[in-house]
Coordinates of C-alpha atoms in Angstrom, one line a residue:
X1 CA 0.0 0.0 0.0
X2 CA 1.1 3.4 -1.0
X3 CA 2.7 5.9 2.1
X4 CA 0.2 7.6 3.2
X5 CA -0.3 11.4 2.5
X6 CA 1.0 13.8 5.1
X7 CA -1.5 16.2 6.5
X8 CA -2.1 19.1 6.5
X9 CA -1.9 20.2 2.8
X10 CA -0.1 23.6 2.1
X11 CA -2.7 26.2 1.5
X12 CA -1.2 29.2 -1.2
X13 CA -4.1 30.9 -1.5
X14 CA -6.8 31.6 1.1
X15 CA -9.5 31.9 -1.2
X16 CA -8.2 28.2 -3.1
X17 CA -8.9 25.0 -3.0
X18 CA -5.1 24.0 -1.5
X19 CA -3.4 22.5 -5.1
X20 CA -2.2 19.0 -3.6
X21 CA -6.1 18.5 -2.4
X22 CA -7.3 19.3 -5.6
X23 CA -4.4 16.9 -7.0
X24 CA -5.5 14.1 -4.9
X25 CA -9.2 14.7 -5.6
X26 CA -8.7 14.4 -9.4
X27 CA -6.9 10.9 -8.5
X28 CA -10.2 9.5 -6.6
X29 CA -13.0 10.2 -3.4
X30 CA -11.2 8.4 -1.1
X31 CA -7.5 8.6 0.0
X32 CA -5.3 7.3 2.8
X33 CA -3.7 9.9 5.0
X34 CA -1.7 10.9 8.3
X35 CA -3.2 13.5 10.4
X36 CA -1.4 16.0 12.2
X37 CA -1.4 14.4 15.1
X38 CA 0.1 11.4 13.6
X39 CA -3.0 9.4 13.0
X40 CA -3.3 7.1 10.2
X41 CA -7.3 8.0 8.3
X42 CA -9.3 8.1 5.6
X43 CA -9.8 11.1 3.4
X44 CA -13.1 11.4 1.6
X45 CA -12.7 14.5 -1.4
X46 CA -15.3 13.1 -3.8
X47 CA -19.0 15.5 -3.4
X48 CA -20.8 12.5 -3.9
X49 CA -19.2 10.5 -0.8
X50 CA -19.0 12.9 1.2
X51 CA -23.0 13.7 1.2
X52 CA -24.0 10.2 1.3
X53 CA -21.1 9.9 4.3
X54 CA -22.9 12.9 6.3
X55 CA -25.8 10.9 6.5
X56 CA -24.6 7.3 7.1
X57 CA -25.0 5.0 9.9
X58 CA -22.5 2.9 9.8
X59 CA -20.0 6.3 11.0
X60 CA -20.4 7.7 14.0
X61 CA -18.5 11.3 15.6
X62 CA -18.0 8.8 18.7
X63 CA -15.4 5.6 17.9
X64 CA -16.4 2.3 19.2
X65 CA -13.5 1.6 20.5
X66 CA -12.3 5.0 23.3
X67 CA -9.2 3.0 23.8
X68 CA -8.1 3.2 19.9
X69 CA -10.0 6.5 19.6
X70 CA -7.5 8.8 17.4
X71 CA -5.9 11.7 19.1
X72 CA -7.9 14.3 17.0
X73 CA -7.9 17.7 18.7
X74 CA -11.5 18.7 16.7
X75 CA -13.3 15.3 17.4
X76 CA -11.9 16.1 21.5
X77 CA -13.7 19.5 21.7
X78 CA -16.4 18.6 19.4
X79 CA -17.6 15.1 21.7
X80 CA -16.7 17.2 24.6
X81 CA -19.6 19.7 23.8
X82 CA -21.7 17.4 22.8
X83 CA -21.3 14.9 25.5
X84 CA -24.4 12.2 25.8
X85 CA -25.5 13.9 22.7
X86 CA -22.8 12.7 20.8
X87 CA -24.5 9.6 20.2
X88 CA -27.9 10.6 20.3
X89 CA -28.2 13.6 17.8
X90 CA -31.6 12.7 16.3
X91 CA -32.8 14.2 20.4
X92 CA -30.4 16.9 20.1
X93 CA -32.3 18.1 16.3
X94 CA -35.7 17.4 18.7
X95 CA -34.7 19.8 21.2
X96 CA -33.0 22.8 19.2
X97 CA -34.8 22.8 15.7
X98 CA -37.9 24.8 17.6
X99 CA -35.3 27.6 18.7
X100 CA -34.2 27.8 15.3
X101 CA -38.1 28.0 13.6
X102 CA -38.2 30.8 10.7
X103 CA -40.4 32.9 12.8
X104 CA -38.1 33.0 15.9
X105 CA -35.6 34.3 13.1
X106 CA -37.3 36.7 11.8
X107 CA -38.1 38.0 15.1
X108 CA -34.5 38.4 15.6
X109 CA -33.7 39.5 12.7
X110 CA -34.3 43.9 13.3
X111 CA -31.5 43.4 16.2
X112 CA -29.1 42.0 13.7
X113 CA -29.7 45.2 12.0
X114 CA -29.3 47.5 14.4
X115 CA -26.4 46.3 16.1
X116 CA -25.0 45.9 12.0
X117 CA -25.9 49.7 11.7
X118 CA -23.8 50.8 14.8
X119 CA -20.8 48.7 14.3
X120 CA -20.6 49.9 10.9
X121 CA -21.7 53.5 11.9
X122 CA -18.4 53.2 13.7
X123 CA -16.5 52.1 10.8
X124 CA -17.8 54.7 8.2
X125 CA -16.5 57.6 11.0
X126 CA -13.2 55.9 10.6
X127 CA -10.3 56.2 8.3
X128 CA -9.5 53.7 6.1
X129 CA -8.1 50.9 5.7
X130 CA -10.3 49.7 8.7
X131 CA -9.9 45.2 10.0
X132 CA -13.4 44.5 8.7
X133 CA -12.8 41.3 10.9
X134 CA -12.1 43.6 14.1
X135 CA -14.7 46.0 13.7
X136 CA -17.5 43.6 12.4
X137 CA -17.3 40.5 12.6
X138 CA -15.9 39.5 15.5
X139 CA -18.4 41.7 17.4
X140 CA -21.6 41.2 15.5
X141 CA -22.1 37.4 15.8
X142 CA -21.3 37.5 19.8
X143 CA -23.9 39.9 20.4
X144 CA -26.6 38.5 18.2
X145 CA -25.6 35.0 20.4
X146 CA -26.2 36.6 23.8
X147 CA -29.5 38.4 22.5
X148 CA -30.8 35.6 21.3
X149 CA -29.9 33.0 24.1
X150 CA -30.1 35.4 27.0
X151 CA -26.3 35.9 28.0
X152 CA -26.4 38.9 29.7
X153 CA -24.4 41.6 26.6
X154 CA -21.7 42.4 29.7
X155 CA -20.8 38.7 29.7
X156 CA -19.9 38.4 26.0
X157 CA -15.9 39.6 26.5
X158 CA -15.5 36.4 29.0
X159 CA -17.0 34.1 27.0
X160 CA -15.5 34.3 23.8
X161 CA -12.0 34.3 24.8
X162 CA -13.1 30.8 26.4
X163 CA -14.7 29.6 22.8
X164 CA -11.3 30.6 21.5
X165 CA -9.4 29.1 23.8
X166 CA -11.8 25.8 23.2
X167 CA -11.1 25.9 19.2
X168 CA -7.5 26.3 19.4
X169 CA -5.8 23.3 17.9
X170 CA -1.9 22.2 19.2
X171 CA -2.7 23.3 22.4
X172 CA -5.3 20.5 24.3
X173 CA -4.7 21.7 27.5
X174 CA -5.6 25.4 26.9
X175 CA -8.6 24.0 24.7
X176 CA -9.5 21.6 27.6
X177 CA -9.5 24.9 30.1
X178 CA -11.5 26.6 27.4
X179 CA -14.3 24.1 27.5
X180 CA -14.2 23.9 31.4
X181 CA -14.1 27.4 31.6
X182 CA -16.9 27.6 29.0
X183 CA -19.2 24.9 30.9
X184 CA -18.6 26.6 34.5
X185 CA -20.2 30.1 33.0
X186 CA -23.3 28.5 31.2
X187 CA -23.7 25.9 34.7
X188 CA -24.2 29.6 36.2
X189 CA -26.5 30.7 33.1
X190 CA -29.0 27.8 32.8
X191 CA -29.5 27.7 37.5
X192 CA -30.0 31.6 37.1
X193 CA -32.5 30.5 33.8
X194 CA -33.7 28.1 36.5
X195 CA -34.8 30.6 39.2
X196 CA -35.7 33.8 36.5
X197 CA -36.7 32.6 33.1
X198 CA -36.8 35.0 30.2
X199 CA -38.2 35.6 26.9
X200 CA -34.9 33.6 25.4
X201 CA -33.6 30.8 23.9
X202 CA -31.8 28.9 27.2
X203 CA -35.1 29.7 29.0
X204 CA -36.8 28.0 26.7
X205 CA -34.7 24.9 26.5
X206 CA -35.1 25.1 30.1
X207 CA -38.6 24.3 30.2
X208 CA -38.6 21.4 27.7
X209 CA -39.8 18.9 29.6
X210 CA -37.8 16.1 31.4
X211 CA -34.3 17.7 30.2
X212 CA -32.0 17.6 33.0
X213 CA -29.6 20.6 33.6
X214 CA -26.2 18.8 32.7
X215 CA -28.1 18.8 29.0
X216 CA -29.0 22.5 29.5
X217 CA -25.8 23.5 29.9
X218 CA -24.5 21.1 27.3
X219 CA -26.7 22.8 25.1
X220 CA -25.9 26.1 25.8
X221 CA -21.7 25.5 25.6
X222 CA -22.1 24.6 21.9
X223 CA -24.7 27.1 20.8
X224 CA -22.3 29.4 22.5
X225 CA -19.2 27.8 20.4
X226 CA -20.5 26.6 17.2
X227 CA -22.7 29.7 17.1
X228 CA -20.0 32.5 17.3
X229 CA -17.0 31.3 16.2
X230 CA -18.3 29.9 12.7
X231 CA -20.7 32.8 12.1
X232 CA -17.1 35.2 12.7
X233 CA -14.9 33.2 10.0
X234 CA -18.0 33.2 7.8
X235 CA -18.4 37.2 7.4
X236 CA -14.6 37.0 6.6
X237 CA -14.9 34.4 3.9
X238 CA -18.0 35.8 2.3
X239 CA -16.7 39.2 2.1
X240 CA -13.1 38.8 1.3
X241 CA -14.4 36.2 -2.0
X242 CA -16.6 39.0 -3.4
X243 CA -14.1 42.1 -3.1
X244 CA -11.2 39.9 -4.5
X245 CA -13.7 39.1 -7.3
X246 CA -15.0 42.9 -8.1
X247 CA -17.1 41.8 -10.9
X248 CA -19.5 40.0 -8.8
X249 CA -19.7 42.9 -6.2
X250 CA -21.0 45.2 -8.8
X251 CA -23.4 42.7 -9.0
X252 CA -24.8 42.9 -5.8
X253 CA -24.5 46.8 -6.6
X254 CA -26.3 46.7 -9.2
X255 CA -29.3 43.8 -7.9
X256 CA -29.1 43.8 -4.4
X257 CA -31.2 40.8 -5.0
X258 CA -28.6 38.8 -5.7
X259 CA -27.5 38.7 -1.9
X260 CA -29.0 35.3 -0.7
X261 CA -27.2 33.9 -3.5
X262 CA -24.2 35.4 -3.2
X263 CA -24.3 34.5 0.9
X264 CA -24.9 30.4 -0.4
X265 CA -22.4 30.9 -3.0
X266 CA -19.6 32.6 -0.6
X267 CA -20.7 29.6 2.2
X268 CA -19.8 26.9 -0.7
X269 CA -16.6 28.4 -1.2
X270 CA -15.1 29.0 2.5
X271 CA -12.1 27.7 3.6
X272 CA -12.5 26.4 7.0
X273 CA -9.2 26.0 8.6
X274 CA -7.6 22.9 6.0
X275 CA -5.3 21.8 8.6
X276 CA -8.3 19.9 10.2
X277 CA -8.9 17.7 7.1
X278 CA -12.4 17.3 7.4
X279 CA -15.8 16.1 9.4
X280 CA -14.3 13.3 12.0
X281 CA -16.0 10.3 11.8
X282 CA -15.3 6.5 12.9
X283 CA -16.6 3.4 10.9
X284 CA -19.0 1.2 13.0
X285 CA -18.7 -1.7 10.9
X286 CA -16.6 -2.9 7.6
X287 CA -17.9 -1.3 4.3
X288 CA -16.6 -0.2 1.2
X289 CA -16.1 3.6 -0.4
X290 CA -15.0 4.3 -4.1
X291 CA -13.8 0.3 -3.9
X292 CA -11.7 0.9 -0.9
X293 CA -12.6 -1.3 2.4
X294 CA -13.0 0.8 4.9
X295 CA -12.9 -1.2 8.5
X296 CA -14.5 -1.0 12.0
X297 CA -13.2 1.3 14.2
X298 CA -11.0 3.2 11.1
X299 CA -10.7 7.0 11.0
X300 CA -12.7 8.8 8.4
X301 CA -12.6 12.5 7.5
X302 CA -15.3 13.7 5.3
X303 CA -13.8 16.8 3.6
X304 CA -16.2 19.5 2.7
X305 CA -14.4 22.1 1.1
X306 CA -13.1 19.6 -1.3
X307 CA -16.7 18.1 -1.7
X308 CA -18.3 21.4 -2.3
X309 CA -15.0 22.2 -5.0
X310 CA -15.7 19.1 -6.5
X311 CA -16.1 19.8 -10.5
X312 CA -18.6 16.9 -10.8
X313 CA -21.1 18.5 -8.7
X314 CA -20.2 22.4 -9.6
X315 CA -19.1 23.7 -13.0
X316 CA -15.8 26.0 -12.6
X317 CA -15.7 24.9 -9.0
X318 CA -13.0 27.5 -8.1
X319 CA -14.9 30.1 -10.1
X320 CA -17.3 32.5 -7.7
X321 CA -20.1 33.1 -9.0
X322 CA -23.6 34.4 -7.3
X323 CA -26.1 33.4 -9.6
X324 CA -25.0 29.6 -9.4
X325 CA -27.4 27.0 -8.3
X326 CA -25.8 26.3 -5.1
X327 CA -28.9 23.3 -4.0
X328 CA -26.0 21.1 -3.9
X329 CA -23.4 22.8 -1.3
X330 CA -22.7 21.3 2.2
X331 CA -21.3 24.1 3.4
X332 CA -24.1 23.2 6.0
X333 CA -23.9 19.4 6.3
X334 CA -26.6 17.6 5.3
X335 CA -29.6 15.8 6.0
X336 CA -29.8 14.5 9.8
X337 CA -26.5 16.0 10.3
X338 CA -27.3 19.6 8.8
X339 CA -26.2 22.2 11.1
X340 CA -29.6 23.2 13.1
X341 CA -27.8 26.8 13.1
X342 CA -28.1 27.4 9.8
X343 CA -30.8 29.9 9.4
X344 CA -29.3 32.2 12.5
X345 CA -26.1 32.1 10.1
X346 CA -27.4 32.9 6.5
X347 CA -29.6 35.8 8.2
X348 CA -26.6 37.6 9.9
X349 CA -24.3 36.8 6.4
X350 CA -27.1 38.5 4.4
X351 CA -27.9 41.7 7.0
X352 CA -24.0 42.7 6.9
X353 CA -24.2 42.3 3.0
X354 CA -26.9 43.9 2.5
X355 CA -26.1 47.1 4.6
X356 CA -21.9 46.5 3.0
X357 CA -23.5 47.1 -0.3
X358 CA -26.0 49.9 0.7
X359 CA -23.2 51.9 2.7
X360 CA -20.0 51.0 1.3
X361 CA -20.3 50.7 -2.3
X362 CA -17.2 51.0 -3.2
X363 CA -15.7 49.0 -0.5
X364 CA -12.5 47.0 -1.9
X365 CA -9.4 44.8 -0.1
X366 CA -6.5 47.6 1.1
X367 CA -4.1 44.2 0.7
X368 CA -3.4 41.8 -2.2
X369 CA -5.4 38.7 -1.6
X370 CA -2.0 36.8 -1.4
X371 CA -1.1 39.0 1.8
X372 CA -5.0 37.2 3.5
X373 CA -3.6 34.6 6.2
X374 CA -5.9 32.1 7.7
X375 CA -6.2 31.3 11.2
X376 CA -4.6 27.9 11.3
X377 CA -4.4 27.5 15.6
X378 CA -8.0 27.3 15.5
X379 CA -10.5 24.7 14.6
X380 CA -12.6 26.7 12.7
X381 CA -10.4 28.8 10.7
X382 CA -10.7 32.1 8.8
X383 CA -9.0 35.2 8.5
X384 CA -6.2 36.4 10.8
X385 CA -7.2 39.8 9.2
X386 CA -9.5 41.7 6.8
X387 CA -8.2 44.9 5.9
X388 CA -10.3 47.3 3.8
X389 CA -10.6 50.8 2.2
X390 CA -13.7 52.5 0.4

């Protein structure tokens, strides 16, 4: 059998598909690898796979062996969120798809404008070139979090140095005391919830009947992480691909209708941090992918970007473009395993677009995109920096 292929693959432009992935995806969907922790897995690169794999029983984000578990930093935090969920996730879609419903959205949605207008109220009195990723979205997503779940606004400085601290990757000891830290603070949240419910999200899950408080507070930790942190590298992504591609801004310039497709379009095309490889999953039993056995207990990484760059599902894969017919992206996941979150997301991705294009028309990157670095000490990923002038 061949050596297998080193992890993580070198990534020379931010906006790219990294060249050897694409090289190894032309060659097949399913590869043999080493992770970065020294782990021996399978890669999955091929779209088809990789949606069927999302959905498939026979893998699970738990391995069925703990003992042989592999040392992967992302499945640690991820299983440590989740905890008994981990295993049950068709209860965990039961108890958060009602917090998630398009009309609790919508009700949201005027506070993700306002707090959109100020932060970039504050931009527009400053002079350029101005960290979009600074000034907008690291602040926007926390605050729309602690609205909608009822963290008091004053607490959102403490808790999102823990969520970083819980994504980092290299570090499991500082990501460990993240996640403690992190589960402390919301054990706090979900007893005051307890004793004075409110008109939010926690107090809500709260009164679900039969859920204990370890769940609660479960609950809360990875709304809390998967909520912020991914909704912060998003704004990056989606804005940095449409100034580096100017055509398709003056799109949106000229038919700001365009925006929900170029927010799905922008989400098909984000680079997560590529060090991680992909979704973790283990093999419960002995099947086969692409002609290759996969066994019980083997490690399987399920890579999305690659899937969602894959020329047999999308024409010109590397080529943005905001009228495509993105139906086919799991930039989301898909089907059981579709991120619950995903409405909160798009809604935020299209309010700061829509108010980028109204206000800043001719907003552009003050740096080459080749001078763009991506966060690679943290699970999630996305730009270090986003500097822009108008």
């Amino acid at each position: 059998m061949s050596t297998p292929t080193q992890l993580p693959f070198e990534q020379t432009n931010v906006l790219h598909l990294a060249p050897a992935l694409r090289t190894l995806q032309s060659q097949g969907a399913v590869h043999r690898v080493r992770t970065a922790e020294g782990d021996e897995a399978w890669l999955v690169t091929g779209h088809a796979w990789v949606r069927q794999l999302l959905d498939d029983d026979r893998l699970s984000r738990s391995n069925p062996d703990p003992q042989a578990a592999a040392k992967d930093s992302g499945s640690a935090v991820l299983v440590g969120l989740l905890g008994d969920f981990a295993t049950d996730h068709a209860r965990l879609r039961a108890l958060l798809e009602p917090h998630f419903s398009p009309e609790r959205m919508l009700a949201l949605r005027p506070y993700v404008e306002e707090v959109s207008r100020q932060l970039l109220d504050t931009v527009a009195g400053r002079t350029p070139p101005v960290d979009l990723r600074e000034a907008l979205a690291l602040s926007l997503p926390i605050q729309v979090m602690c609205e909608w779940l009822g963290v008091p606004q004053e607490d959102k400085d403490r808790f999102g140095g823990w969520t970083q601290d819980a994504a980092g990757v290299g570090d499991p000891v500082r990501s460990k005391q993240g996640l403690a830290e992190l589960f402390a603070y919301c054990g706090q949240l979900v007893a005051d919830k307890r004793r004075n419910p409110g008109d939010d999200a926690i107090s809500r899950i709260c009164a679900t009947e039969g859920i204990k408080d370890n769940e609660v507070i479960g609950l809360t930790a990875l709304l809390l992480f998967g909520g912020y942190e991914t909704t912060v590298a998003r704004i990056g992504t989606c804005v940095s691909l449409l100034l580096a591609n100017p055509e398709q801004w003056q799109a949106l310039l000229r038919d700001p209708g365009l925006i929900p497709g170029a927010v799905e379009e922008t989400l098909r095309m984000s680079m997560p941090n590529p060090h991680n490889g992909g979704m973790p999953r283990y093999a419960l039993t002995d099947f086969e992918i692409d002609g290759v056995t996969i066994r019980t207990g083997d490690f399987v990484l399920l890579n999305i970007i690659a899937a969602n760059h894959d020329e047999a599902a999308f024409a010109g894969p590397d080529r943005i473009d905001v009228t495509r017919d993105t139906a086919g992206s799991l930039a989301f996941g898909h089907g059981a395993y579709h991120c619950v979150g995903a409405t909160l997301a798009r809604m935020q991705l299209q309010v700061v677009l829509t108010q980028l294009v109204a206000r800043f028309p001719t907003l552009r990157l003050a740096v080459g995109v080749d001078e763009l670095r991506l966060r690679l000490t943290t699970l999630i990923g996305g730009l270090v920096q986003l500097p822009v002038t108008w």
